[in-house]
Amino acid sequence: MATVALLEKEQLTDPIALRVYEEILNELGFGIVPNVFKSMANRPKFLEANWNHFRSTILQGDIPRTLKEMVGVAISQANKSEYALKVHLHGLSALGMSEEVLQALVSNFDACPLPEREKTMIRFGLKIATQPLTVTEADYESLRKIGLDDDEIFEVVATAHLFTGINQYTDAIKLEIDAL
Amino acid sequence: MSDGDTAALPRQLEALDREQLLQTSRKLLAEADALSSRISVLNEIGLAINESLDLERIEHVIAKKAKWLLDFDHCSVCLKEDDDWRIKTLFGGPEPETLDLGKMPNLAQVIYTPRPVIIKAGSESTFLKDYASQIIIPLMAESGFMGAICFATTESNRYTRDDLRIGHMLALQLSSAIRNARNFAELQVTQAELKMRVEELDAYGHTIAHDLKGPLGNVKLRAEMFSMKFREQVPEAATKLVAGIGQSADQMTQMVNQLLTLAKLRTGDEQFTPVNVRKVVDAALERYSHLVETKGIHVEVSELPDACGQAQWIEEIFANLISNAIKYMGQENATPSITITGTSQPAAVRYEVRDTGIGIKPEAQGSLFEMFSRVHEVPDIEGIGLGLSIVSRIITRLRGEIGVESTYGEGTTFWFTLPPATTCVEGELSP
């Protein structure tokens, strides 16, 4: 049970919160408003800021969303953050990823049958999230080698930063998993 | 070999087979899974490029996202534009040279067949001589071959049939996005040309109408001077003929003024303000007070809500509708009357100009608001059928609607709507 109230759309009166829920329903592609956003609706401006953060980081940019969600899976797995892991896995299966790849991604990343370019990017995101102080120039260079430019590398850093924050937040408020 | 060993062998073989089978299954599963991740990326790219109608944006998406589908060090797109070819490197080097199909036999093969090719080791192309493996896939339009997309890497034997399939699916998406972008660009050009032509026509119409006014004024003036000076010296029939010239000049002046009004309508400003409609109706009625009196027409105006628009144009609408009602009141009308009413609706205000005139036949009602369409072919009634088309254009410009209800022989009601005055914010019409 979450430590904060999860507001359903019908309970909302604030126009900002209502607009954000509408945008989430239209743009996220889940057909629902995930609990993480419902938990923020008591503070409409906080909800709006976090949704805009999510939208600009994950739904926009040059790196495919599928890959960003995979970075999210890897980070949530490393942080043992159950809520975020489930949401990312749902997101990926909604994007068309097979259950087998997702299982491998979680249980045995190195053996996961993904192209090396994707694995390099996911490893980098994971390191940014879990051991940021150990990231070296060589790590950045590994991304340039597989053809990422500085803007795309920034997208990976921003993605890792966003998902780390979401893990911390959802774990702290003991957010229950959505009925997906 | 002991009996025990003999007995164990089939089991070992069975175990081995099972192990092999398991390994093969795992390998196949892994390959299928890897494909599923690529297909989900492919869907994303397809959506992203088909969202855009700008060719540069589409090429940007391909340059950025295609690397998550296929391993390559070089990606280029070659497109046929009119009768010229254009080649552009989207990812990696080298920068493109002038397209010379003689020096690019692989590309030429794709263009002339048009079928995709996989090059496994060594390129015959001077452009891509540093890339051992290549996939070149044609891009197809409705009319046939449109171009090709090329992925290349320095590693030999890099590409498989699966890579080709993935590349082919991407090429299908890209072809459709490029077709949409080109059709859109063509539409924009056509639209700009049309706009220019309409502006030219407007300017032409305006100039002609304007230049006609001077000579027309002269005709009218000279006809009047002739009547005044020579009335006593010429037969009465000649005076009548000259008076006819003056009347025709008046009609022509009216038509010219209508044409000028039409031209002004297209170029006028878009500032909207709250308008006191009762005031503009009174002004419009004032223009025809003499005719109303002469013909003994009873006029009734109810309370009218204000509207958002431009006073001069709303007056023009009422003036035209009142003028029409007077014109078509009918010679033998025992109770000639015009009633003007207005009502407020949730999103608009609606006005009606109702007359007890001769009415309009149902078959004539459809084309009533088109240019040069006359309500009736009634002799002795002036006009060239521009009035209602002007009214309709003004109302469209003021974001309203117009319609007509009429029973032939009983009368006609013209109605129109305008945005309510409350929708005007600081002189602008709120969306």
PDB file of N, CA and C in Angstrom, chain B residues 9-66:
ATOM      1  N   LEU B   9      24.267 -46.953 -24.296  1.00  0.00           N
ATOM      2  CA  LEU B   9      24.544 -46.161 -25.499  1.00  0.00           C
ATOM      3  C   LEU B   9      23.328 -45.432 -26.079  1.00  0.00           C
ATOM      4  N   PRO B  10      22.218 -46.187 -26.285  1.00  0.00           N
ATOM      5  CA  PRO B  10      21.055 -45.459 -26.837  1.00  0.00           C
ATOM      6  C   PRO B  10      20.644 -44.291 -25.934  1.00  0.00           C
ATOM      7  N   ARG B  11      20.785 -44.579 -24.623  1.00  0.00           N
ATOM      8  CA  ARG B  11      20.396 -43.501 -23.699  1.00  0.00           C
ATOM      9  C   ARG B  11      21.308 -42.281 -23.872  1.00  0.00           C
ATOM     10  N   GLN B  12      22.675 -42.638 -24.059  1.00  0.00           N
ATOM     11  CA  GLN B  12      23.629 -41.530 -24.255  1.00  0.00           C
ATOM     12  C   GLN B  12      23.319 -40.766 -25.539  1.00  0.00           C
ATOM     13  N   LEU B  13      23.054 -41.603 -26.589  1.00  0.00           N
ATOM     14  CA  LEU B  13      22.731 -40.974 -27.879  1.00  0.00           C
ATOM     15  C   LEU B  13      21.484 -40.103 -27.757  1.00  0.00           C
ATOM     16  N   GLU B  14      20.538 -40.716 -27.034  1.00  0.00           N
ATOM     17  CA  GLU B  14      19.283 -39.991 -26.845  1.00  0.00           C
ATOM     18  C   GLU B  14      19.532 -38.662 -26.109  1.00  0.00           C
ATOM     19  N   ALA B  15      20.421 -38.805 -25.057  1.00  0.00           N
ATOM     20  CA  ALA B  15      20.747 -37.614 -24.273  1.00  0.00           C
ATOM     21  C   ALA B  15      21.458 -36.581 -25.138  1.00  0.00           C
ATOM     22  N   LEU B  16      22.380 -37.102 -25.988  1.00  0.00           N
ATOM     23  CA  LEU B  16      23.141 -36.207 -26.862  1.00  0.00           C
ATOM     24  C   LEU B  16      22.192 -35.483 -27.810  1.00  0.00           C
ATOM     25  N   ASP B  17      21.296 -36.308 -28.401  1.00  0.00           N
ATOM     26  CA  ASP B  17      20.330 -35.715 -29.342  1.00  0.00           C
ATOM     27  C   ASP B  17      19.507 -34.630 -28.647  1.00  0.00           C
ATOM     28  N   ARG B  18      19.108 -35.010 -27.411  1.00  0.00           N
ATOM     29  CA  ARG B  18      18.264 -34.063 -26.685  1.00  0.00           C
ATOM     30  C   ARG B  18      19.026 -32.755 -26.419  1.00  0.00           C
ATOM     31  N   GLU B  19      20.331 -32.963 -26.038  1.00  0.00           N
ATOM     32  CA  GLU B  19      21.179 -31.796 -25.756  1.00  0.00           C
ATOM     33  C   GLU B  19      21.328 -30.925 -27.007  1.00  0.00           C
ATOM     34  N   GLN B  20      21.577 -31.628 -28.147  1.00  0.00           N
ATOM     35  CA  GLN B  20      21.743 -30.888 -29.415  1.00  0.00           C
ATOM     36  C   GLN B  20      20.467 -30.146 -29.792  1.00  0.00           C
ATOM     37  N   LEU B  21      19.383 -30.925 -29.597  1.00  0.00           N
ATOM     38  CA  LEU B  21      18.080 -30.353 -29.930  1.00  0.00           C
ATOM     39  C   LEU B  21      17.805 -29.097 -29.094  1.00  0.00           C
ATOM     40  N   LEU B  22      18.173 -29.249 -27.809  1.00  0.00           N
ATOM     41  CA  LEU B  22      17.973 -28.136 -26.887  1.00  0.00           C
ATOM     42  C   LEU B  22      18.807 -26.928 -27.311  1.00  0.00           C
ATOM     43  N   GLN B  23      20.069 -27.233 -27.681  1.00  0.00           N
ATOM     44  CA  GLN B  23      20.963 -26.141 -28.103  1.00  0.00           C
ATOM     45  C   GLN B  23      20.434 -25.457 -29.357  1.00  0.00           C
ATOM     46  N   THR B  24      20.008 -26.317 -30.313  1.00  0.00           N
ATOM     47  CA  THR B  24      19.471 -25.748 -31.565  1.00  0.00           C
ATOM     48  C   THR B  24      18.247 -24.889 -31.266  1.00  0.00           C
ATOM     49  N   SER B  25      17.374 -25.452 -30.388  1.00  0.00           N
ATOM     50  CA  SER B  25      16.163 -24.686 -30.049  1.00  0.00           C
ATOM     51  C   SER B  25      16.534 -23.353 -29.437  1.00  0.00           C
ATOM     52  N   ARG B  26      17.510 -23.406 -28.499  1.00  0.00           N
ATOM     53  CA  ARG B  26      17.917 -22.157 -27.835  1.00  0.00           C
ATOM     54  C   ARG B  26      18.443 -21.155 -28.856  1.00  0.00           C
ATOM     55  N   LYS B  27      19.254 -21.692 -29.797  1.00  0.00           N
ATOM     56  CA  LYS B  27      19.858 -20.807 -30.796  1.00  0.00           C
ATOM     57  C   LYS B  27      18.750 -20.156 -31.659  1.00  0.00           C
ATOM     58  N   LEU B  28      17.814 -21.018 -32.066  1.00  0.00           N
ATOM     59  CA  LEU B  28      16.723 -20.495 -32.911  1.00  0.00           C
ATOM     60  C   LEU B  28      15.885 -19.470 -32.156  1.00  0.00           C
ATOM     61  N   LEU B  29      15.632 -19.813 -30.889  1.00  0.00           N
ATOM     62  CA  LEU B  29      14.844 -18.915 -30.049  1.00  0.00           C
ATOM     63  C   LEU B  29      15.547 -17.569 -29.888  1.00  0.00           C
ATOM     64  N   ALA B  30      16.875 -17.664 -29.660  1.00  0.00           N
ATOM     65  CA  ALA B  30      17.656 -16.443 -29.483  1.00  0.00           C
ATOM     66  C   ALA B  30      17.595 -15.595 -30.748  1.00  0.00           C
ATOM     67  N   GLU B  31      17.691 -16.272 -31.907  1.00  0.00           N
ATOM     68  CA  GLU B  31      17.646 -15.521 -33.172  1.00  0.00           C
ATOM     69  C   GLU B  31      16.278 -14.861 -33.359  1.00  0.00           C
ATOM     70  N   ALA B  32      15.227 -15.645 -33.038  1.00  0.00           N
ATOM     71  CA  ALA B  32      13.877 -15.095 -33.180  1.00  0.00           C
ATOM     72  C   ALA B  32      13.683 -13.912 -32.241  1.00  0.00           C
ATOM     73  N   ASP B  33      14.246 -14.051 -31.031  1.00  0.00           N
ATOM     74  CA  ASP B  33      14.105 -12.973 -30.050  1.00  0.00           C
ATOM     75  C   ASP B  33      14.832 -11.713 -30.486  1.00  0.00           C
ATOM     76  N   ALA B  34      16.044 -11.939 -31.020  1.00  0.00           N
ATOM     77  CA  ALA B  34      16.807 -10.784 -31.491  1.00  0.00           C
ATOM     78  C   ALA B  34      16.010 -10.076 -32.579  1.00  0.00           C
ATOM     79  N   LEU B  35      15.361 -10.861 -33.431  1.00  0.00           N
ATOM     80  CA  LEU B  35      14.530 -10.278 -34.493  1.00  0.00           C
ATOM     81  C   LEU B  35      13.373  -9.479 -33.893  1.00  0.00           C
ATOM     82  N   SER B  36      12.786 -10.016 -32.797  1.00  0.00           N
ATOM     83  CA  SER B  36      11.629  -9.321 -32.216  1.00  0.00           C
ATOM     84  C   SER B  36      12.041  -7.942 -31.698  1.00  0.00           C
ATOM     85  N   SER B  37      13.269  -7.855 -31.139  1.00  0.00           N
ATOM     86  CA  SER B  37      13.720  -6.544 -30.661  1.00  0.00           C
ATOM     87  C   SER B  37      13.924  -5.602 -31.846  1.00  0.00           C
ATOM     88  N   ARG B  38      14.438  -6.151 -32.971  1.00  0.00           N
ATOM     89  CA  ARG B  38      14.656  -5.297 -34.140  1.00  0.00           C
ATOM     90  C   ARG B  38      13.322  -4.857 -34.742  1.00  0.00           C
ATOM     91  N   ILE B  39      12.347  -5.772 -34.709  1.00  0.00           N
ATOM     92  CA  ILE B  39      11.052  -5.413 -35.300  1.00  0.00           C
ATOM     93  C   ILE B  39      10.364  -4.313 -34.477  1.00  0.00           C
ATOM     94  N   SER B  40      10.532  -4.372 -33.149  1.00  0.00           N
ATOM     95  CA  SER B  40       9.899  -3.306 -32.355  1.00  0.00           C
ATOM     96  C   SER B  40      10.572  -1.963 -32.635  1.00  0.00           C
ATOM     97  N   VAL B  41      11.897  -1.986 -32.854  1.00  0.00           N
ATOM     98  CA  VAL B  41      12.582  -0.739 -33.236  1.00  0.00           C
ATOM     99  C   VAL B  41      12.103  -0.290 -34.617  1.00  0.00           C
ATOM    100  N   LEU B  42      11.946  -1.261 -35.498  1.00  0.00           N
ATOM    101  CA  LEU B  42      11.485  -0.948 -36.857  1.00  0.00           C
ATOM    102  C   LEU B  42      10.120  -0.251 -36.830  1.00  0.00           C
ATOM    103  N   ASN B  43       9.218  -0.782 -35.967  1.00  0.00           N
ATOM    104  CA  ASN B  43       7.890  -0.147 -35.840  1.00  0.00           C
ATOM    105  C   ASN B  43       8.026   1.296 -35.411  1.00  0.00           C
ATOM    106  N   GLU B  44       8.925   1.504 -34.440  1.00  0.00           N
ATOM    107  CA  GLU B  44       9.122   2.865 -33.937  1.00  0.00           C
ATOM    108  C   GLU B  44       9.636   3.788 -35.032  1.00  0.00           C
ATOM    109  N   ILE B  45      10.590   3.292 -35.813  1.00  0.00           N
ATOM    110  CA  ILE B  45      11.141   4.119 -36.890  1.00  0.00           C
ATOM    111  C   ILE B  45      10.041   4.411 -37.926  1.00  0.00           C
ATOM    112  N   GLY B  46       9.266   3.360 -38.249  1.00  0.00           N
ATOM    113  CA  GLY B  46       8.183   3.529 -39.221  1.00  0.00           C
ATOM    114  C   GLY B  46       7.223   4.625 -38.786  1.00  0.00           C
ATOM    115  N   LEU B  47       6.838   4.570 -37.491  1.00  0.00           N
ATOM    116  CA  LEU B  47       5.918   5.596 -36.971  1.00  0.00           C
ATOM    117  C   LEU B  47       6.557   6.975 -37.049  1.00  0.00           C
ATOM    118  N   ALA B  48       7.840   7.047 -36.625  1.00  0.00           N
ATOM    119  CA  ALA B  48       8.517   8.356 -36.571  1.00  0.00           C
ATOM    120  C   ALA B  48       8.654   8.962 -37.965  1.00  0.00           C
ATOM    121  N   ILE B  49       9.009   8.153 -38.966  1.00  0.00           N
ATOM    122  CA  ILE B  49       9.215   8.766 -40.289  1.00  0.00           C
ATOM    123  C   ILE B  49       7.889   9.054 -40.985  1.00  0.00           C
ATOM    124  N   ASN B  50       6.860   8.282 -40.646  1.00  0.00           N
ATOM    125  CA  ASN B  50       5.583   8.565 -41.296  1.00  0.00           C
ATOM    126  C   ASN B  50       4.815   9.695 -40.621  1.00  0.00           C
ATOM    127  N   GLU B  51       5.318  10.133 -39.453  1.00  0.00           N
ATOM    128  CA  GLU B  51       4.711  11.287 -38.792  1.00  0.00           C
ATOM    129  C   GLU B  51       5.117  12.580 -39.476  1.00  0.00           C
ATOM    130  N   SER B  52       6.260  12.528 -40.181  1.00  0.00           N
ATOM    131  CA  SER B  52       6.797  13.758 -40.745  1.00  0.00           C
ATOM    132  C   SER B  52       6.505  13.849 -42.241  1.00  0.00           C
ATOM    133  N   LEU B  53       6.355  15.093 -42.709  1.00  0.00           N
ATOM    134  CA  LEU B  53       6.154  15.302 -44.152  1.00  0.00           C
ATOM    135  C   LEU B  53       7.347  16.057 -44.717  1.00  0.00           C
ATOM    136  N   ASP B  54       8.425  16.090 -43.927  1.00  0.00           N
ATOM    137  CA  ASP B  54       9.590  16.835 -44.353  1.00  0.00           C
ATOM    138  C   ASP B  54      10.721  15.836 -44.645  1.00  0.00           C
ATOM    139  N   LEU B  55      11.195  15.838 -45.872  1.00  0.00           N
ATOM    140  CA  LEU B  55      12.175  14.838 -46.314  1.00  0.00           C
ATOM    141  C   LEU B  55      13.447  14.886 -45.462  1.00  0.00           C
ATOM    142  N   GLU B  56      13.884  16.090 -45.112  1.00  0.00           N
ATOM    143  CA  GLU B  56      15.114  16.195 -44.307  1.00  0.00           C
ATOM    144  C   GLU B  56      14.938  15.566 -42.936  1.00  0.00           C
ATOM    145  N   ARG B  57      13.747  15.774 -42.359  1.00  0.00           N
ATOM    146  CA  ARG B  57      13.450  15.202 -41.042  1.00  0.00           C
ATOM    147  C   ARG B  57      13.433  13.667 -41.150  1.00  0.00           C
ATOM    148  N   ILE B  58      12.840  13.157 -42.214  1.00  0.00           N
ATOM    149  CA  ILE B  58      12.764  11.707 -42.418  1.00  0.00           C
ATOM    150  C   ILE B  58      14.181  11.136 -42.527  1.00  0.00           C
ATOM    151  N   GLU B  59      15.023  11.820 -43.289  1.00  0.00           N
ATOM    152  CA  GLU B  59      16.403  11.341 -43.454  1.00  0.00           C
ATOM    153  C   GLU B  59      17.153  11.394 -42.121  1.00  0.00           C
ATOM    154  N   HIS B  60      16.828  12.422 -41.315  1.00  0.00           N
ATOM    155  CA  HIS B  60      17.478  12.546 -40.002  1.00  0.00           C
ATOM    156  C   HIS B  60      17.116  11.337 -39.126  1.00  0.00           C
ATOM    157  N   VAL B  61      15.822  10.975 -39.126  1.00  0.00           N
ATOM    158  CA  VAL B  61      15.380   9.839 -38.302  1.00  0.00           C
ATOM    159  C   VAL B  61      16.091   8.562 -38.751  1.00  0.00           C
ATOM    160  N   ILE B  62      16.172   8.360 -40.060  1.00  0.00           N
ATOM    161  CA  ILE B  62      16.851   7.163 -40.576  1.00  0.00           C
ATOM    162  C   ILE B  62      18.321   7.174 -40.135  1.00  0.00           C
ATOM    163  N   ALA B  63      18.956   8.341 -40.285  1.00  0.00           N
ATOM    164  CA  ALA B  63      20.384   8.448 -39.943  1.00  0.00           C
ATOM    165  C   ALA B  63      20.613   8.103 -38.477  1.00  0.00           C
ATOM    166  N   LYS B  64      19.675   8.532 -37.626  1.00  0.00           N
ATOM    167  CA  LYS B  64      19.865   8.339 -36.195  1.00  0.00           C
ATOM    168  C   LYS B  64      19.426   6.952 -35.721  1.00  0.00           C
ATOM    169  N   LYS B  65      18.287   6.483 -36.232  1.00  0.00           N
ATOM    170  CA  LYS B  65      17.682   5.298 -35.615  1.00  0.00           C
ATOM    171  C   LYS B  65      17.973   3.981 -36.320  1.00  0.00           C
ATOM    172  N   ALA B  66      18.349   4.044 -37.617  1.00  0.00           N
ATOM    173  CA  ALA B  66      18.513   2.784 -38.346  1.00  0.00           C
ATOM    174  C   ALA B  66      19.645   1.944 -37.787  1.00  0.00           C
TER     175      ALA B  66
END
